[in-house]
Coordinates of C-alpha atoms in Angstrom, one line a residue:
Chain A
M21 CA 0.0 0.0 0.0
L22 CA 2.8 2.4 0.9
D23 CA 4.3 2.0 -2.5
N24 CA 1.0 3.3 -4.0
V25 CA 0.9 6.2 -1.6
I26 CA 4.5 7.2 -2.5
K27 CA 3.7 7.0 -6.2
N28 CA 0.5 9.0 -6.0
Y29 CA 2.1 11.6 -3.7
T30 CA 5.1 12.0 -5.9
E31 CA 3.0 12.4 -9.1
A32 CA 0.8 15.0 -7.4
V33 CA 3.9 17.0 -6.3
Y34 CA 5.5 16.8 -9.8
D35 CA 2.2 18.0 -11.2
T36 CA 2.3 20.9 -8.6
D37 CA -1.1 19.7 -7.5
R38 CA -1.3 20.6 -3.8
V39 CA -4.9 19.5 -3.3
R40 CA -4.2 16.1 -4.8
A41 CA -1.1 15.6 -2.7
M42 CA -3.0 16.5 0.5
Q43 CA -5.8 14.1 -0.5
V44 CA -3.3 11.3 -1.0
V45 CA -2.0 11.9 2.5
D46 CA -5.4 12.2 4.1
D47 CA -6.5 8.9 2.4
A48 CA -3.3 7.2 3.6
L49 CA -3.9 8.3 7.2
K50 CA -7.5 6.9 6.9
Q51 CA -6.1 3.6 5.7
G52 CA -3.9 3.4 8.7
V53 CA -0.5 4.7 7.5
S54 CA 1.1 6.4 10.5
P55 CA 2.0 10.1 10.5
E56 CA 5.7 9.0 11.0
D57 CA 5.5 6.9 7.9
I58 CA 3.9 9.8 6.0
V59 CA 6.9 12.0 6.8
F60 CA 9.7 9.5 6.7
K61 CA 8.5 7.1 4.0
V62 CA 6.5 9.4 1.7
V63 CA 7.4 13.1 2.0
I64 CA 11.2 12.8 2.5
P65 CA 11.6 10.1 -0.2
G66 CA 9.5 12.4 -2.4
L67 CA 12.1 15.2 -1.8
D68 CA 14.9 12.7 -2.5
L69 CA 13.3 11.7 -5.7
M70 CA 13.2 15.3 -6.9
V71 CA 16.8 15.8 -6.0
Q72 CA 17.7 12.6 -7.8
S73 CA 15.7 13.7 -10.9
L74 CA 17.6 17.1 -10.9
S75 CA 21.0 15.4 -10.6
E76 CA 20.1 13.1 -13.6
G77 CA 19.2 16.2 -15.7
F78 CA 15.5 15.7 -15.6
D79 CA 13.9 19.0 -16.5
T80 CA 12.0 20.6 -13.5
N81 CA 11.0 24.1 -13.0
L82 CA 10.9 26.7 -10.3
A83 CA 7.2 26.3 -9.7
Q84 CA 7.7 22.6 -9.1
H85 CA 10.5 23.3 -6.6
F86 CA 8.3 25.8 -4.8
M87 CA 5.4 23.5 -4.6
T88 CA 7.5 20.5 -3.6
S89 CA 8.9 22.6 -0.7
Q90 CA 5.5 24.0 0.3
I91 CA 3.7 20.8 0.2
A92 CA 6.4 18.9 2.1
A93 CA 6.6 21.6 4.8
E94 CA 2.8 21.8 5.2
I95 CA 2.3 18.1 5.5
T96 CA 5.3 17.7 7.8
E97 CA 3.9 20.4 10.1
K98 CA 0.5 18.7 10.2
M99 CA 2.0 15.2 10.9
L100 CA 4.4 16.4 13.6
I101 CA 1.5 17.2 15.8
L102 CA 0.3 13.6 15.4
F103 CA 3.7 11.9 16.1
A104 CA 3.7 9.5 19.0
T105 CA 7.0 11.0 20.2
P106 CA 8.7 14.2 19.0
P107 CA 11.2 13.5 16.2
E108 CA 15.0 14.0 16.7
I109 CA 16.1 17.3 15.3
L110 CA 19.0 16.5 12.9
G111 CA 20.7 19.9 12.8
T112 CA 20.3 23.6 12.8
V113 CA 20.7 26.1 10.0
I114 CA 20.8 29.9 9.8
I115 CA 19.5 31.2 6.5
G116 CA 19.1 34.7 5.0
T117 CA 19.8 36.8 2.0
A118 CA 23.1 38.5 1.6
E119 CA 23.5 42.2 2.5
G120 CA 21.9 44.3 -0.2
D121 CA 19.7 41.5 -1.5
L122 CA 16.0 41.5 -1.0
H123 CA 15.0 38.3 -3.0
T124 CA 13.2 35.8 -0.8
L125 CA 11.9 33.0 -3.0
G126 CA 15.0 30.7 -3.1
K127 CA 15.3 31.0 0.7
R128 CA 11.7 30.0 1.2
I129 CA 12.1 26.9 -1.0
V130 CA 15.1 25.8 0.9
I131 CA 13.4 26.4 4.3
G132 CA 10.4 24.3 3.3
C133 CA 12.6 21.4 2.3
L134 CA 14.8 21.6 5.4
K135 CA 11.8 21.7 7.8
A136 CA 10.4 18.6 6.2
Q137 CA 13.7 16.8 6.9
M138 CA 13.7 17.6 10.6
I139 CA 16.2 20.4 10.4
E140 CA 15.7 23.4 12.7
V141 CA 15.8 26.6 10.5
W142 CA 16.3 30.1 11.7
D143 CA 15.2 32.5 8.9
I144 CA 17.0 35.8 9.6
G145 CA 15.4 37.6 6.7
V146 CA 16.7 39.7 3.9
N147 CA 19.6 42.2 3.6
V148 CA 21.5 40.4 6.4
T149 CA 25.0 41.6 7.5
A150 CA 27.8 39.1 7.6
E151 CA 28.2 39.8 11.3
R152 CA 24.6 38.9 12.0
F153 CA 24.9 35.6 10.0
V154 CA 27.8 34.5 12.2
D155 CA 26.4 35.9 15.5
E156 CA 23.0 34.1 14.9
A157 CA 24.8 30.9 14.0
V158 CA 26.8 31.0 17.2
A159 CA 23.8 31.9 19.3
H160 CA 21.7 29.0 17.9
E161 CA 24.6 26.5 17.7
A162 CA 24.0 26.1 14.0
Q163 CA 26.0 23.7 11.8
V164 CA 25.4 25.7 8.6
I165 CA 25.0 29.2 7.5
G166 CA 23.0 29.5 4.2
V167 CA 23.5 32.7 2.2
S168 CA 21.1 33.3 -0.6
A169 CA 22.0 35.9 -3.3
M170 CA 20.2 36.6 -6.5
M171 CA 22.4 39.3 -7.9
V172 CA 26.0 39.2 -9.0
H173 CA 27.1 42.1 -6.8
T174 CA 25.4 40.6 -3.7
A175 CA 26.8 37.1 -4.5
R176 CA 30.3 38.3 -5.0
G177 CA 30.4 41.5 -3.0
E178 CA 32.7 42.1 -0.1
N179 CA 29.8 42.2 2.4
G180 CA 28.3 38.9 1.4
A181 CA 29.5 35.3 1.7
I182 CA 33.1 36.4 1.5
K183 CA 32.8 38.4 4.7
V184 CA 30.9 35.6 6.4
R185 CA 33.9 33.4 5.6
Q186 CA 36.3 36.0 6.9
L187 CA 34.5 36.2 10.2
L188 CA 34.3 32.4 10.5
D189 CA 38.1 32.4 9.9
E190 CA 38.7 35.2 12.5
R191 CA 36.6 33.5 15.1
G192 CA 38.0 30.0 14.4
L193 CA 34.6 28.6 13.5
N194 CA 35.4 26.9 10.2
D195 CA 35.1 23.4 11.6
K196 CA 32.0 24.1 13.5
I197 CA 30.0 26.0 10.9
K198 CA 29.8 25.3 7.2
L199 CA 29.0 28.1 4.7
V200 CA 26.6 27.2 1.8
V201 CA 25.6 29.6 -0.9
G202 CA 22.9 29.7 -3.6
G203 CA 21.1 31.9 -6.1
A204 CA 21.2 32.7 -9.8
P205 CA 24.8 33.9 -10.1
F206 CA 26.0 30.6 -8.7
R207 CA 24.0 28.7 -11.3
Y208 CA 25.5 30.7 -14.1
D209 CA 29.0 30.2 -12.7
P210 CA 29.3 26.9 -10.9
E211 CA 32.8 27.8 -9.7
L212 CA 31.7 31.0 -8.1
Y213 CA 31.2 29.4 -4.7
K214 CA 34.9 28.8 -4.5
T215 CA 35.6 32.5 -5.3
V216 CA 33.4 33.5 -2.4
K217 CA 35.1 30.8 -0.2
A218 CA 31.9 28.9 0.5
D219 CA 32.1 25.2 1.4
A220 CA 29.3 24.2 -1.0
W221 CA 26.6 25.6 -3.3
A222 CA 23.3 24.3 -4.7
E223 CA 21.8 24.9 -8.1
N224 CA 18.2 25.2 -6.7
G225 CA 16.3 25.3 -3.5
V226 CA 15.4 21.6 -3.4
S227 CA 19.0 20.4 -4.0
A228 CA 20.1 23.0 -1.4
A229 CA 18.4 21.1 1.4
S230 CA 20.3 18.0 0.4
V231 CA 23.7 19.9 0.2
I232 CA 23.0 21.4 3.6
M233 CA 22.2 18.0 5.1
D234 CA 25.6 16.8 3.9
C235 CA 27.3 19.7 5.6
I236 CA 25.4 19.1 8.8
R237 CA 26.6 15.5 8.8
E238 CA 30.2 16.6 8.1
V239 CA 30.2 19.0 11.1
K240 CA 28.7 16.4 13.3
K241 CA 31.1 13.7 12.3
Chain B
M19 CA 28.6 53.6 -44.5
T20 CA 26.9 50.6 -43.0
T21 CA 24.9 51.5 -39.8
S22 CA 24.0 49.3 -36.9
M23 CA 20.4 49.5 -38.1
D24 CA 21.4 48.3 -41.6
R25 CA 23.1 45.3 -39.9
L26 CA 20.0 44.5 -37.9
V27 CA 17.7 44.7 -40.9
A28 CA 20.1 42.6 -42.9
A29 CA 20.2 39.9 -40.1
I30 CA 16.4 39.9 -40.0
N31 CA 16.5 39.1 -43.7
G32 CA 19.1 36.4 -43.2
E33 CA 22.0 38.5 -44.6
V34 CA 25.3 39.7 -43.2
I35 CA 26.6 43.0 -44.5
D36 CA 30.0 43.3 -42.8
H37 CA 29.4 41.5 -39.6
I38 CA 26.5 40.3 -37.6
P39 CA 24.8 42.8 -35.2
V40 CA 26.5 42.9 -31.9
F41 CA 24.2 43.8 -29.0
C42 CA 25.6 44.6 -25.6
N43 CA 23.5 45.4 -22.6
L44 CA 25.5 48.1 -20.9
L45 CA 23.3 49.7 -18.2
D46 CA 24.9 50.3 -14.8
Q47 CA 28.3 50.8 -16.5
G48 CA 26.9 54.2 -17.7
A49 CA 27.4 55.5 -14.1
K50 CA 31.1 54.8 -14.3
E51 CA 31.3 56.4 -17.7
M52 CA 29.8 59.6 -16.3
G53 CA 31.8 59.5 -13.0
L54 CA 28.6 59.4 -11.0
S55 CA 27.1 57.1 -8.4
I56 CA 24.5 54.7 -9.7
E57 CA 21.8 56.6 -7.9
E58 CA 22.8 60.0 -9.2
Y59 CA 23.2 58.6 -12.7
F60 CA 19.8 57.0 -13.0
S61 CA 18.1 60.2 -11.6
N62 CA 18.5 61.9 -14.9
G63 CA 17.5 60.7 -18.4
E64 CA 20.0 62.9 -20.1
H65 CA 22.9 61.3 -18.1
V66 CA 21.6 57.9 -19.2
A67 CA 21.4 58.9 -22.9
E68 CA 24.8 60.6 -22.8
A69 CA 26.4 57.6 -21.3
Q70 CA 24.8 55.3 -23.8
L71 CA 26.2 57.4 -26.6
K72 CA 29.7 57.5 -25.0
M73 CA 29.7 53.8 -24.5
L74 CA 28.5 53.2 -28.1
K75 CA 31.5 55.2 -29.3
K76 CA 33.9 53.6 -26.9
F77 CA 33.0 49.9 -27.4
G78 CA 31.5 50.0 -31.0
H79 CA 28.5 47.7 -30.4
D80 CA 25.3 48.0 -32.3
N81 CA 22.6 49.1 -29.9
V82 CA 21.7 51.6 -27.2
W83 CA 19.4 51.2 -24.2
S84 CA 16.6 53.3 -22.8
L85 CA 16.3 51.0 -19.8
F86 CA 17.4 52.5 -16.5
Y87 CA 16.6 49.6 -14.2
V88 CA 13.8 47.0 -14.1
G89 CA 12.1 48.7 -11.1
K90 CA 11.2 51.7 -13.2
E91 CA 8.1 49.8 -14.2
A92 CA 7.1 49.4 -10.5
E93 CA 7.6 53.2 -10.2
L94 CA 4.9 53.7 -12.8
F95 CA 2.6 51.9 -10.5
G96 CA 3.5 54.1 -7.5
C97 CA 6.6 52.4 -6.0
N98 CA 8.6 55.1 -4.4
K99 CA 11.4 53.1 -2.7
I100 CA 14.2 51.8 -4.8
R101 CA 17.4 50.4 -3.2
F102 CA 20.5 51.6 -5.0
A103 CA 23.8 49.8 -4.7
K104 CA 27.3 51.0 -5.3
D105 CA 28.2 48.2 -7.7
G106 CA 25.0 46.7 -9.1
P107 CA 21.5 47.2 -10.4
P108 CA 18.9 49.1 -8.3
N109 CA 16.1 47.0 -6.9
V110 CA 12.5 47.5 -5.8
E111 CA 12.6 47.9 -2.0
D112 CA 9.0 48.5 -1.3
F113 CA 6.5 46.4 -3.2
V114 CA 3.3 48.2 -4.2
I115 CA 1.3 45.0 -3.6
K116 CA 1.6 44.0 0.0
S117 CA -1.7 42.1 0.3
Y118 CA -4.3 40.8 -2.1
D119 CA -6.5 43.8 -1.2
D120 CA -3.9 46.0 -2.9
I121 CA -4.5 44.2 -6.2
E122 CA -8.1 45.6 -6.3
K123 CA -6.7 49.1 -5.6
L124 CA -3.8 48.8 -8.1
K125 CA -4.2 51.6 -10.7
V126 CA -2.9 51.3 -14.2
P127 CA -1.8 54.7 -15.4
D128 CA -4.0 56.2 -18.0
D129 CA -1.2 57.5 -20.1
I130 CA 2.3 56.3 -19.5
S131 CA 4.0 58.7 -21.9
T132 CA 2.9 61.7 -19.7
H133 CA 3.4 59.9 -16.3
P134 CA 5.9 61.7 -14.1
A135 CA 7.8 58.4 -13.5
F136 CA 8.3 58.1 -17.3
A137 CA 9.7 61.6 -17.7
E138 CA 13.4 60.8 -17.4
T139 CA 13.0 57.8 -19.7
A140 CA 11.2 60.0 -22.2
K141 CA 14.1 62.5 -22.0
C142 CA 16.6 59.7 -22.5
L143 CA 14.7 58.5 -25.6
E144 CA 14.4 62.0 -27.0
V145 CA 18.2 62.4 -26.9
L146 CA 18.8 58.9 -28.3
K147 CA 16.3 59.4 -31.1
R148 CA 17.8 62.7 -32.0
E149 CA 21.4 61.5 -32.0
V150 CA 21.2 58.0 -33.4
G151 CA 17.6 57.3 -34.3
G152 CA 17.3 55.2 -37.5
K153 CA 21.0 54.5 -37.4
V154 CA 21.4 52.5 -34.2
P155 CA 18.6 50.3 -32.7
I156 CA 17.2 51.9 -29.6
C157 CA 16.2 49.2 -27.1
A158 CA 13.4 49.3 -24.5
Y159 CA 12.7 46.7 -21.8
L160 CA 9.1 45.8 -21.1
T161 CA 8.0 43.1 -18.7
G162 CA 5.1 40.9 -19.8
S163 CA 2.0 40.6 -17.8
M164 CA 2.8 37.1 -16.5
S165 CA 6.1 38.4 -15.0
L166 CA 5.4 42.0 -14.0
P167 CA 3.7 40.9 -10.7
A168 CA 7.1 39.7 -9.5
I169 CA 8.3 43.3 -9.3
L170 CA 5.0 44.6 -7.9
M171 CA 4.7 42.0 -5.1
G172 CA 8.0 40.1 -5.1
M173 CA 8.8 36.8 -6.7
E174 CA 7.9 34.8 -3.7
N175 CA 4.4 36.3 -3.3
W176 CA 3.8 36.1 -7.0
I177 CA 4.6 32.4 -7.4
E178 CA 2.5 31.7 -4.3
L179 CA -0.5 33.5 -5.8
L180 CA 0.1 31.8 -9.1
M181 CA 0.4 28.3 -7.7
I182 CA -1.9 28.3 -4.7
G183 CA -3.7 31.6 -4.6
P184 CA -7.3 32.4 -5.6
H185 CA -7.6 32.4 -9.4
D186 CA -9.9 35.4 -9.5
V187 CA -7.3 37.6 -7.7
R188 CA -4.5 36.2 -10.0
D189 CA -6.5 37.0 -13.1
Q190 CA -7.4 40.5 -11.9
L191 CA -3.7 41.2 -11.4
L192 CA -2.8 39.7 -14.8
E193 CA -5.4 41.8 -16.5
K194 CA -4.1 45.0 -14.9
C195 CA -0.6 44.0 -15.8
S196 CA -1.6 43.3 -19.4
D197 CA -3.4 46.6 -19.7
F198 CA -0.3 48.2 -18.4
F199 CA 1.9 46.4 -20.9
R200 CA -0.3 47.5 -23.8
K201 CA 0.0 51.1 -22.8
E202 CA 3.7 50.8 -22.0
I203 CA 4.6 49.4 -25.4
E204 CA 2.7 52.2 -27.1
A205 CA 4.5 54.8 -25.0
Y206 CA 7.9 53.4 -25.9
R207 CA 7.1 53.1 -29.6
K208 CA 5.8 56.7 -29.6
A209 CA 9.0 57.9 -27.8
G210 CA 11.3 56.3 -30.4
A211 CA 12.2 52.8 -29.2
D212 CA 12.5 50.3 -32.0
V213 CA 13.7 47.1 -30.3
L214 CA 11.1 46.2 -27.7
V215 CA 12.4 43.5 -25.4
Y216 CA 9.4 41.5 -24.2
S217 CA 10.8 40.2 -20.9
N218 CA 8.8 37.3 -19.6
P219 CA 10.6 34.8 -17.4
Y220 CA 7.2 33.3 -16.5
G221 CA 7.0 32.4 -20.2
S222 CA 9.9 29.9 -19.7
T223 CA 9.5 26.3 -18.6
D224 CA 12.5 26.8 -16.3
I225 CA 10.1 28.8 -14.2
I226 CA 6.6 27.3 -14.8
P227 CA 5.4 23.9 -16.0
M228 CA 4.6 23.5 -19.7
K229 CA 0.9 23.0 -18.8
M230 CA 0.8 26.4 -17.2
F231 CA 2.6 28.0 -20.1
D232 CA 0.0 26.6 -22.5
E233 CA -3.0 27.4 -20.3
L234 CA -2.0 30.7 -18.8
S235 CA 1.2 32.4 -19.9
F236 CA 0.5 32.0 -23.6
K237 CA -2.9 33.5 -23.3
W238 CA -1.6 36.6 -21.6
M239 CA 1.3 36.9 -24.0
K240 CA -1.2 37.0 -26.9
R241 CA -3.3 39.6 -25.1
D242 CA -0.3 41.8 -24.2
L243 CA 1.0 41.9 -27.8
E244 CA -2.2 41.9 -29.8
P245 CA -3.1 45.5 -30.1
G246 CA 0.3 46.9 -30.8
G247 CA 1.6 44.2 -33.2
L248 CA 4.9 42.5 -33.1
N249 CA 7.1 44.9 -34.9
G250 CA 10.5 45.1 -33.1
V251 CA 9.4 42.7 -30.4
V252 CA 12.1 40.4 -29.0
Y253 CA 11.1 37.3 -26.9
Y254 CA 13.4 37.2 -23.8
V255 CA 12.8 35.1 -20.7
G256 CA 15.3 36.7 -18.3
G257 CA 18.2 34.5 -19.1
A258 CA 16.1 31.4 -18.6
R259 CA 15.7 28.8 -21.4
L260 CA 13.1 29.3 -24.1
N261 CA 13.7 26.4 -26.6
S262 CA 10.8 24.4 -25.2
V263 CA 8.3 27.1 -26.1
A264 CA 9.9 28.6 -29.2
E265 CA 7.8 26.6 -31.7
K266 CA 4.5 27.7 -30.2
V267 CA 5.6 31.4 -29.8
I268 CA 6.7 31.5 -33.5
E269 CA 3.7 29.6 -34.9
E270 CA 0.9 30.9 -32.8
I271 CA 2.1 34.4 -31.8
G272 CA 4.6 35.2 -34.5
I273 CA 7.3 36.9 -32.6
G274 CA 10.2 37.5 -34.9
V275 CA 13.2 37.7 -32.6
F276 CA 14.4 35.2 -29.9
Y277 CA 16.9 35.8 -27.2
P278 CA 17.7 32.3 -25.7
S279 CA 19.5 31.6 -22.5
P280 CA 23.3 31.4 -22.4
L281 CA 22.7 28.0 -20.9
E282 CA 21.1 26.8 -24.1
D283 CA 23.1 25.5 -27.0
I284 CA 22.9 28.1 -29.7
S285 CA 22.9 25.5 -32.5
D286 CA 19.8 23.9 -30.9
S287 CA 18.0 27.2 -30.7
M288 CA 18.9 28.1 -34.3
Q289 CA 17.8 24.7 -35.6
L290 CA 14.5 24.9 -33.7
I291 CA 13.8 28.4 -35.0
D292 CA 14.8 27.2 -38.4
N293 CA 15.1 30.5 -40.2
R294 CA 11.6 31.6 -39.1
A295 CA 12.9 34.3 -36.8
L296 CA 16.1 36.1 -35.8
C297 CA 18.0 34.5 -33.0
A298 CA 20.6 35.8 -30.6
G299 CA 23.8 33.9 -29.6
V300 CA 24.0 34.9 -26.0
I301 CA 27.2 34.8 -23.9
N302 CA 27.2 33.8 -20.2
D303 CA 28.3 37.3 -19.2
I304 CA 28.6 36.6 -15.5
K305 CA 31.8 34.8 -16.4
L306 CA 33.2 37.9 -18.1
I307 CA 34.2 39.2 -14.7
D308 CA 36.8 36.5 -14.3
W309 CA 37.7 35.3 -17.7
T310 CA 41.0 36.4 -19.4
P311 CA 40.6 38.2 -22.7
E312 CA 41.8 35.0 -24.4
E313 CA 39.0 33.1 -22.8
V314 CA 36.5 35.8 -23.8
R315 CA 37.6 35.6 -27.4
S316 CA 37.4 31.8 -27.4
E317 CA 33.9 31.8 -26.0
V318 CA 32.7 34.5 -28.4
K319 CA 34.2 32.6 -31.3
R320 CA 32.4 29.4 -30.2
I321 CA 29.0 31.1 -29.9
V322 CA 29.2 33.1 -33.1
Q323 CA 30.5 30.3 -35.3
S324 CA 28.0 27.8 -33.8
G325 CA 25.2 30.2 -34.7
L326 CA 26.4 31.1 -38.1
S327 CA 27.0 27.5 -39.0
V328 CA 23.2 27.0 -38.8
G329 CA 21.9 30.2 -40.4
H330 CA 22.4 33.9 -40.9
K331 CA 19.3 35.1 -39.1
F332 CA 21.6 35.6 -36.2
F333 CA 23.1 38.2 -33.9
F334 CA 25.3 38.3 -30.8
G335 CA 24.0 39.4 -27.4
T336 CA 24.7 39.6 -23.6
V337 CA 22.4 39.2 -20.6
V338 CA 22.9 41.2 -17.4
M339 CA 26.4 42.5 -17.9
P340 CA 27.4 42.8 -14.3
Y341 CA 29.0 46.1 -13.2
G342 CA 32.2 44.3 -12.2
I343 CA 33.2 43.2 -15.7
P344 CA 36.5 44.8 -16.7
E345 CA 36.3 47.2 -19.6
E346 CA 39.0 45.3 -21.4
N347 CA 36.8 42.2 -21.5
I348 CA 33.8 44.2 -22.8
K349 CA 35.9 45.6 -25.6
T350 CA 37.5 42.2 -26.3
M351 CA 34.0 40.6 -26.4
I352 CA 32.6 43.1 -28.8
D353 CA 35.6 43.1 -31.1
A354 CA 35.7 39.3 -31.2
A355 CA 31.9 39.2 -32.0
K356 CA 32.5 41.6 -34.9
E357 CA 35.6 39.7 -36.1
Y358 CA 34.1 36.2 -35.9
G359 CA 30.7 37.5 -37.1
R360 CA 32.0 38.1 -40.6
L361 CA 31.2 35.4 -43.1
D362 CA 34.7 35.5 -44.7
V363 CA 36.3 34.4 -41.4
M364 CA 34.1 31.4 -40.9
D365 CA 36.4 28.4 -40.6
I366 CA 33.5 25.9 -41.0

């Protein structure tokens, strides 16, 4: 039965059909699938499938990424209330847009995907200074700082990810906190993350969650 | 003497006079040219026109721009807070649509050409028309109705409304944006712009699913462009890919110029378009910041020769042209596009 649920849920998400995805989950609950299985055996594998499709060059689009993230986050939030015991939080992430950057969509997609994977996310908003990124990461004992930048000057600028790295260097935090970047300029120049001294980058919001998970695992090793 | 306009007209007809048209989107660079901050520079249409003419002389490309920054369109709807950077494009800081109620209240200007927020653009166009009109293509940037909401309410809120919001609210906004577009294109044509870049990222299947393109985006594109006609209209989807929709846009709308993504293979685009429209070979200009001049020449050669190997309805173009690109690389790129864009140097 679970195979069918996964199949129907994934198809609905790919079709950006939120109502159908919700219906699949409701029906599954009625048929006795546990909230835990909905999250860990349907929603998270659905995200993994999307990431796998992307890595295999399957054409997806921004609307699909947005809907994948929103549906996953919404269902997870509903299911968490029904869990027999609270799930283990796997890690903590600080996320925001670089100083001077006001674009929020990419960040929202990443946040939705992370929340569905039991990652605690602190969204510190737009136009965030490098100092604040680092201070918040220290305050919340985050393993990852995610800097989103949609414009070339905010992606490469001296007050963006480059400065976050400089502060991590100065405070001796490089082993404790990884720096992940994302946004259009990084997609057009896949080597740019090295120029800004980030540890990793992601081509889109859905893949970003997976990249961030890897970084969390690395810090916790 | 061959003018830039002659080159463009020849390319539209599948001919190359001396070299293919070389378009370069130099916008923020004008501030540097004038020795002004980006904010000061964009406050005056005469500054923008003067810088466009200076850069035309300095770099020798084939177009000038009347675009200041994309947020100008939001200003026509009442946005009064633009965030200026020292080293990049200005951005809308205060969205005119903050809630769905604001969509009901959103007012499309009656006449854009006399709107105070269009005054500096009109001044710029007046100078450009006077100085190079008819000789150098004058470009204007107009956002299609499916994409304009992104600068009125933010990309996040627009995609949310588009994907999960109430359809009546979405359609009301689209209708207002389409009404705006119709007036805007008329204003730009009247003011002397002759290359009208129809910017529509939400008309790319990188952004929305094909089903939504077919059922929604396409319908609004037709409505946007219907009254004014297609003369001078360029299909551009903000650097996203357009090959998947090109067939339908050519056959069912009839746009005559396509501006693909630098991430698309130019030969694929040219083959798809198959001589039915003019097509740009677009360089990934973000990389111009770091490339050596030799790397720039090599990439320009690859793009231009790939395009010309398929057909002659072809020109060279750039996308965002970040402020940080060294002048040497801009010059190298334009010179190389002119050099490799001659039919007598084709080594194929």
